[in-house]
Amino acid sequence: MSERERKITETIAAAVDNMSDFGKGYLLGMGEAMVMDKKEKAKAGDAKAGEDNEIQR
């Protein structure tokens, strides 16, 4: 983990202590959505690479 990532993690951890349950749920949902989006983009990139290989054949 880089120094910047460590600082981000510490800042979020400190902020969570003062959040409402709604705020915590919102933050969790945003994080989960970001992970899902990244996975979908990676999957789409893999599919696109496969299509490019088919065109070259």
PDB file of N, CA and C in Angstrom:
ATOM      1  N   MET A   1       0.859  -1.174   0.000  1.00  0.00           N
ATOM      2  CA  MET A   1       0.000   0.000   0.000  1.00  0.00           C
ATOM      3  C   MET A   1       0.901   1.232   0.000  1.00  0.00           C
ATOM      4  N   SER A   2       0.596   2.161  -0.878  1.00  0.00           N
ATOM      5  CA  SER A   2       1.396   3.378  -0.965  1.00  0.00           C
ATOM      6  C   SER A   2       1.066   4.309   0.203  1.00  0.00           C
ATOM      7  N   GLU A   3       1.894   5.303   0.381  1.00  0.00           N
ATOM      8  CA  GLU A   3       1.678   6.285   1.446  1.00  0.00           C
ATOM      9  C   GLU A   3       0.353   7.016   1.232  1.00  0.00           C
ATOM     10  N   ARG A   4       0.059   7.329  -0.018  1.00  0.00           N
ATOM     11  CA  ARG A   4      -1.194   8.036  -0.315  1.00  0.00           C
ATOM     12  C   ARG A   4      -2.406   7.157   0.006  1.00  0.00           C
ATOM     13  N   GLU A   5      -2.342   5.891  -0.374  1.00  0.00           N
ATOM     14  CA  GLU A   5      -3.439   4.966  -0.073  1.00  0.00           C
ATOM     15  C   GLU A   5      -3.628   4.811   1.432  1.00  0.00           C
ATOM     16  N   ARG A   6      -2.514   4.753   2.170  1.00  0.00           N
ATOM     17  CA  ARG A   6      -2.590   4.649   3.628  1.00  0.00           C
ATOM     18  C   ARG A   6      -3.278   5.878   4.219  1.00  0.00           C
ATOM     19  N   LYS A   7      -2.929   7.064   3.715  1.00  0.00           N
ATOM     20  CA  LYS A   7      -3.528   8.313   4.197  1.00  0.00           C
ATOM     21  C   LYS A   7      -5.024   8.342   3.892  1.00  0.00           C
ATOM     22  N   ILE A   8      -5.413   7.911   2.700  1.00  0.00           N
ATOM     23  CA  ILE A   8      -6.834   7.865   2.329  1.00  0.00           C
ATOM     24  C   ILE A   8      -7.587   6.939   3.267  1.00  0.00           C
ATOM     25  N   THR A   9      -7.015   5.757   3.518  1.00  0.00           N
ATOM     26  CA  THR A   9      -7.654   4.779   4.397  1.00  0.00           C
ATOM     27  C   THR A   9      -7.824   5.329   5.807  1.00  0.00           C
ATOM     28  N   GLU A  10      -6.794   5.975   6.331  1.00  0.00           N
ATOM     29  CA  GLU A  10      -6.872   6.550   7.679  1.00  0.00           C
ATOM     30  C   GLU A  10      -7.927   7.652   7.747  1.00  0.00           C
ATOM     31  N   THR A  11      -7.992   8.486   6.728  1.00  0.00           N
ATOM     32  CA  THR A  11      -8.953   9.588   6.708  1.00  0.00           C
ATOM     33  C   THR A  11     -10.385   9.063   6.661  1.00  0.00           C
ATOM     34  N   ILE A  12     -10.628   8.073   5.823  1.00  0.00           N
ATOM     35  CA  ILE A  12     -11.972   7.493   5.730  1.00  0.00           C
ATOM     36  C   ILE A  12     -12.345   6.807   7.033  1.00  0.00           C
ATOM     37  N   ALA A  13     -11.398   6.080   7.632  1.00  0.00           N
ATOM     38  CA  ALA A  13     -11.673   5.394   8.900  1.00  0.00           C
ATOM     39  C   ALA A  13     -12.055   6.395   9.986  1.00  0.00           C
ATOM     40  N   ALA A  14     -11.373   7.524  10.040  1.00  0.00           N
ATOM     41  CA  ALA A  14     -11.697   8.545  11.034  1.00  0.00           C
ATOM     42  C   ALA A  14     -13.063   9.161  10.756  1.00  0.00           C
ATOM     43  N   ALA A  15     -13.393   9.360   9.494  1.00  0.00           N
ATOM     44  CA  ALA A  15     -14.681   9.961   9.139  1.00  0.00           C
ATOM     45  C   ALA A  15     -15.838   9.024   9.450  1.00  0.00           C
ATOM     46  N   VAL A  16     -15.639   7.724   9.270  1.00  0.00           N
ATOM     47  CA  VAL A  16     -16.706   6.745   9.502  1.00  0.00           C
ATOM     48  C   VAL A  16     -17.162   6.781  10.957  1.00  0.00           C
ATOM     49  N   ASP A  17     -16.247   7.041  11.873  1.00  0.00           N
ATOM     50  CA  ASP A  17     -16.611   7.109  13.291  1.00  0.00           C
ATOM     51  C   ASP A  17     -17.691   8.154  13.562  1.00  0.00           C
ATOM     52  N   ASN A  18     -17.722   9.207  12.762  1.00  0.00           N
ATOM     53  CA  ASN A  18     -18.672  10.299  12.980  1.00  0.00           C
ATOM     54  C   ASN A  18     -19.875  10.253  12.048  1.00  0.00           C
ATOM     55  N   MET A  19     -19.991   9.225  11.221  1.00  0.00           N
ATOM     56  CA  MET A  19     -21.086   9.145  10.252  1.00  0.00           C
ATOM     57  C   MET A  19     -22.325   8.495  10.848  1.00  0.00           C
ATOM     58  N   SER A  20     -23.456   8.894  10.287  1.00  0.00           N
ATOM     59  CA  SER A  20     -24.714   8.231  10.629  1.00  0.00           C
ATOM     60  C   SER A  20     -24.739   6.871   9.945  1.00  0.00           C
ATOM     61  N   ASP A  21     -25.681   6.028  10.352  1.00  0.00           N
ATOM     62  CA  ASP A  21     -25.823   4.730   9.693  1.00  0.00           C
ATOM     63  C   ASP A  21     -26.135   4.917   8.212  1.00  0.00           C
ATOM     64  N   PHE A  22     -26.931   5.931   7.894  1.00  0.00           N
ATOM     65  CA  PHE A  22     -27.238   6.213   6.494  1.00  0.00           C
ATOM     66  C   PHE A  22     -25.961   6.555   5.728  1.00  0.00           C
ATOM     67  N   GLY A  23     -25.134   7.417   6.294  1.00  0.00           N
ATOM     68  CA  GLY A  23     -23.881   7.814   5.654  1.00  0.00           C
ATOM     69  C   GLY A  23     -22.950   6.634   5.450  1.00  0.00           C
ATOM     70  N   LYS A  24     -22.884   5.759   6.447  1.00  0.00           N
ATOM     71  CA  LYS A  24     -22.048   4.562   6.332  1.00  0.00           C
ATOM     72  C   LYS A  24     -22.561   3.655   5.212  1.00  0.00           C
ATOM     73  N   GLY A  25     -23.869   3.497   5.132  1.00  0.00           N
ATOM     74  CA  GLY A  25     -24.457   2.676   4.079  1.00  0.00           C
ATOM     75  C   GLY A  25     -24.213   3.272   2.707  1.00  0.00           C
ATOM     76  N   TYR A  26     -24.325   4.591   2.628  1.00  0.00           N
ATOM     77  CA  TYR A  26     -24.077   5.280   1.361  1.00  0.00           C
ATOM     78  C   TYR A  26     -22.627   5.077   0.920  1.00  0.00           C
ATOM     79  N   LEU A  27     -21.694   5.252   1.847  1.00  0.00           N
ATOM     80  CA  LEU A  27     -20.278   5.075   1.537  1.00  0.00           C
ATOM     81  C   LEU A  27     -19.994   3.638   1.093  1.00  0.00           C
ATOM     82  N   LEU A  28     -20.580   2.683   1.787  1.00  0.00           N
ATOM     83  CA  LEU A  28     -20.415   1.278   1.417  1.00  0.00           C
ATOM     84  C   LEU A  28     -20.959   1.025   0.013  1.00  0.00           C
ATOM     85  N   GLY A  29     -22.134   1.553  -0.266  1.00  0.00           N
ATOM     86  CA  GLY A  29     -22.732   1.378  -1.587  1.00  0.00           C
ATOM     87  C   GLY A  29     -21.885   1.987  -2.688  1.00  0.00           C
ATOM     88  N   MET A  30     -21.333   3.155  -2.438  1.00  0.00           N
ATOM     89  CA  MET A  30     -20.466   3.808  -3.430  1.00  0.00           C
ATOM     90  C   MET A  30     -19.222   2.963  -3.690  1.00  0.00           C
ATOM     91  N   GLY A  31     -18.626   2.453  -2.628  1.00  0.00           N
ATOM     92  CA  GLY A  31     -17.442   1.612  -2.781  1.00  0.00           C
ATOM     93  C   GLY A  31     -17.744   0.348  -3.559  1.00  0.00           C
ATOM     94  N   GLU A  32     -18.860  -0.294  -3.228  1.00  0.00           N
ATOM     95  CA  GLU A  32     -19.243  -1.517  -3.929  1.00  0.00           C
ATOM     96  C   GLU A  32     -19.538  -1.240  -5.402  1.00  0.00           C
ATOM     97  N   ALA A  33     -20.164  -0.099  -5.683  1.00  0.00           N
ATOM     98  CA  ALA A  33     -20.461   0.268  -7.070  1.00  0.00           C
ATOM     99  C   ALA A  33     -19.172   0.504  -7.857  1.00  0.00           C
ATOM    100  N   MET A  34     -18.187   1.116  -7.224  1.00  0.00           N
ATOM    101  CA  MET A  34     -16.905   1.353  -7.892  1.00  0.00           C
ATOM    102  C   MET A  34     -16.210   0.039  -8.225  1.00  0.00           C
ATOM    103  N   VAL A  35     -16.247  -0.905  -7.292  1.00  0.00           N
ATOM    104  CA  VAL A  35     -15.630  -2.211  -7.531  1.00  0.00           C
ATOM    105  C   VAL A  35     -16.341  -2.923  -8.674  1.00  0.00           C
ATOM    106  N   MET A  36     -17.673  -2.901  -8.668  1.00  0.00           N
ATOM    107  CA  MET A  36     -18.444  -3.564  -9.708  1.00  0.00           C
ATOM    108  C   MET A  36     -18.160  -2.933 -11.072  1.00  0.00           C
ATOM    109  N   ASP A  37     -18.092  -1.602 -11.117  1.00  0.00           N
ATOM    110  CA  ASP A  37     -17.823  -0.898 -12.367  1.00  0.00           C
ATOM    111  C   ASP A  37     -16.444  -1.269 -12.912  1.00  0.00           C
ATOM    112  N   LYS A  38     -15.467  -1.350 -12.026  1.00  0.00           N
ATOM    113  CA  LYS A  38     -14.115  -1.704 -12.450  1.00  0.00           C
ATOM    114  C   LYS A  38     -14.081  -3.122 -13.014  1.00  0.00           C
ATOM    115  N   LYS A  39     -14.793  -4.043 -12.363  1.00  0.00           N
ATOM    116  CA  LYS A  39     -14.843  -5.422 -12.848  1.00  0.00           C
ATOM    117  C   LYS A  39     -15.527  -5.494 -14.209  1.00  0.00           C
ATOM    118  N   GLU A  40     -16.616  -4.741 -14.385  1.00  0.00           N
ATOM    119  CA  GLU A  40     -17.333  -4.744 -15.659  1.00  0.00           C
ATOM    120  C   GLU A  40     -16.475  -4.158 -16.776  1.00  0.00           C
ATOM    121  N   LYS A  41     -15.734  -3.103 -16.476  1.00  0.00           N
ATOM    122  CA  LYS A  41     -14.859  -2.504 -17.486  1.00  0.00           C
ATOM    123  C   LYS A  41     -13.737  -3.462 -17.866  1.00  0.00           C
ATOM    124  N   ALA A  42     -13.196  -4.167 -16.882  1.00  0.00           N
ATOM    125  CA  ALA A  42     -12.145  -5.146 -17.172  1.00  0.00           C
ATOM    126  C   ALA A  42     -12.699  -6.280 -18.023  1.00  0.00           C
ATOM    127  N   LYS A  43     -13.900  -6.719 -17.694  1.00  0.00           N
ATOM    128  CA  LYS A  43     -14.528  -7.799 -18.456  1.00  0.00           C
ATOM    129  C   LYS A  43     -14.812  -7.331 -19.885  1.00  0.00           C
ATOM    130  N   ALA A  44     -15.293  -6.107 -20.039  1.00  0.00           N
ATOM    131  CA  ALA A  44     -15.565  -5.554 -21.367  1.00  0.00           C
ATOM    132  C   ALA A  44     -14.264  -5.396 -22.147  1.00  0.00           C
ATOM    133  N   GLY A  45     -13.204  -5.018 -21.468  1.00  0.00           N
ATOM    134  CA  GLY A  45     -11.901  -4.899 -22.120  1.00  0.00           C
ATOM    135  C   GLY A  45     -11.402  -6.241 -22.603  1.00  0.00           C
ATOM    136  N   ASP A  46     -11.606  -7.287 -21.800  1.00  0.00           N
ATOM    137  CA  ASP A  46     -11.213  -8.638 -22.204  1.00  0.00           C
ATOM    138  C   ASP A  46     -12.031  -9.086 -23.405  1.00  0.00           C
ATOM    139  N   ALA A  47     -13.316  -8.788 -23.390  1.00  0.00           N
ATOM    140  CA  ALA A  47     -14.189  -9.166 -24.506  1.00  0.00           C
ATOM    141  C   ALA A  47     -13.776  -8.412 -25.766  1.00  0.00           C
ATOM    142  N   LYS A  48     -13.453  -7.141 -25.620  1.00  0.00           N
ATOM    143  CA  LYS A  48     -13.029  -6.328 -26.753  1.00  0.00           C
ATOM    144  C   LYS A  48     -11.730  -6.877 -27.331  1.00  0.00           C
ATOM    145  N   ALA A  49     -10.803  -7.267 -26.472  1.00  0.00           N
ATOM    146  CA  ALA A  49      -9.540  -7.838 -26.939  1.00  0.00           C
ATOM    147  C   ALA A  49      -9.801  -9.131 -27.702  1.00  0.00           C
ATOM    148  N   GLY A  50     -10.755  -9.913 -27.247  1.00  0.00           N
ATOM    149  CA  GLY A  50     -11.122 -11.142 -27.941  1.00  0.00           C
ATOM    150  C   GLY A  50     -11.708 -10.857 -29.303  1.00  0.00           C
ATOM    151  N   GLU A  51     -12.523  -9.812 -29.404  1.00  0.00           N
ATOM    152  CA  GLU A  51     -13.102  -9.430 -30.691  1.00  0.00           C
ATOM    153  C   GLU A  51     -12.007  -8.985 -31.650  1.00  0.00           C
ATOM    154  N   ASP A  52     -11.045  -8.241 -31.157  1.00  0.00           N
ATOM    155  CA  ASP A  52      -9.946  -7.780 -31.998  1.00  0.00           C
ATOM    156  C   ASP A  52      -9.155  -8.963 -32.538  1.00  0.00           C
ATOM    157  N   ASN A  53      -8.961  -9.984 -31.714  1.00  0.00           N
ATOM    158  CA  ASN A  53      -8.240 -11.173 -32.159  1.00  0.00           C
ATOM    159  C   ASN A  53      -9.019 -11.903 -33.241  1.00  0.00           C
ATOM    160  N   GLU A  54     -10.327 -11.949 -33.134  1.00  0.00           N
ATOM    161  CA  GLU A  54     -11.159 -12.613 -34.138  1.00  0.00           C
ATOM    162  C   GLU A  54     -11.069 -11.884 -35.474  1.00  0.00           C
ATOM    163  N   ILE A  55     -11.027 -10.569 -35.444  1.00  0.00           N
ATOM    164  CA  ILE A  55     -10.965  -9.771 -36.668  1.00  0.00           C
ATOM    165  C   ILE A  55      -9.636 -10.008 -37.379  1.00  0.00           C
ATOM    166  N   GLN A  56      -8.566 -10.176 -36.640  1.00  0.00           N
ATOM    167  CA  GLN A  56      -7.242 -10.351 -37.224  1.00  0.00           C
ATOM    168  C   GLN A  56      -7.076 -11.708 -37.884  1.00  0.00           C
ATOM    169  N   ARG A  57      -7.862 -12.679 -37.525  1.00  0.00           N
ATOM    170  CA  ARG A  57      -7.703 -14.039 -38.075  1.00  0.00           C
ATOM    171  C   ARG A  57      -8.157 -14.103 -39.466  1.00  0.00           C
TER     172      ARG A  57
END
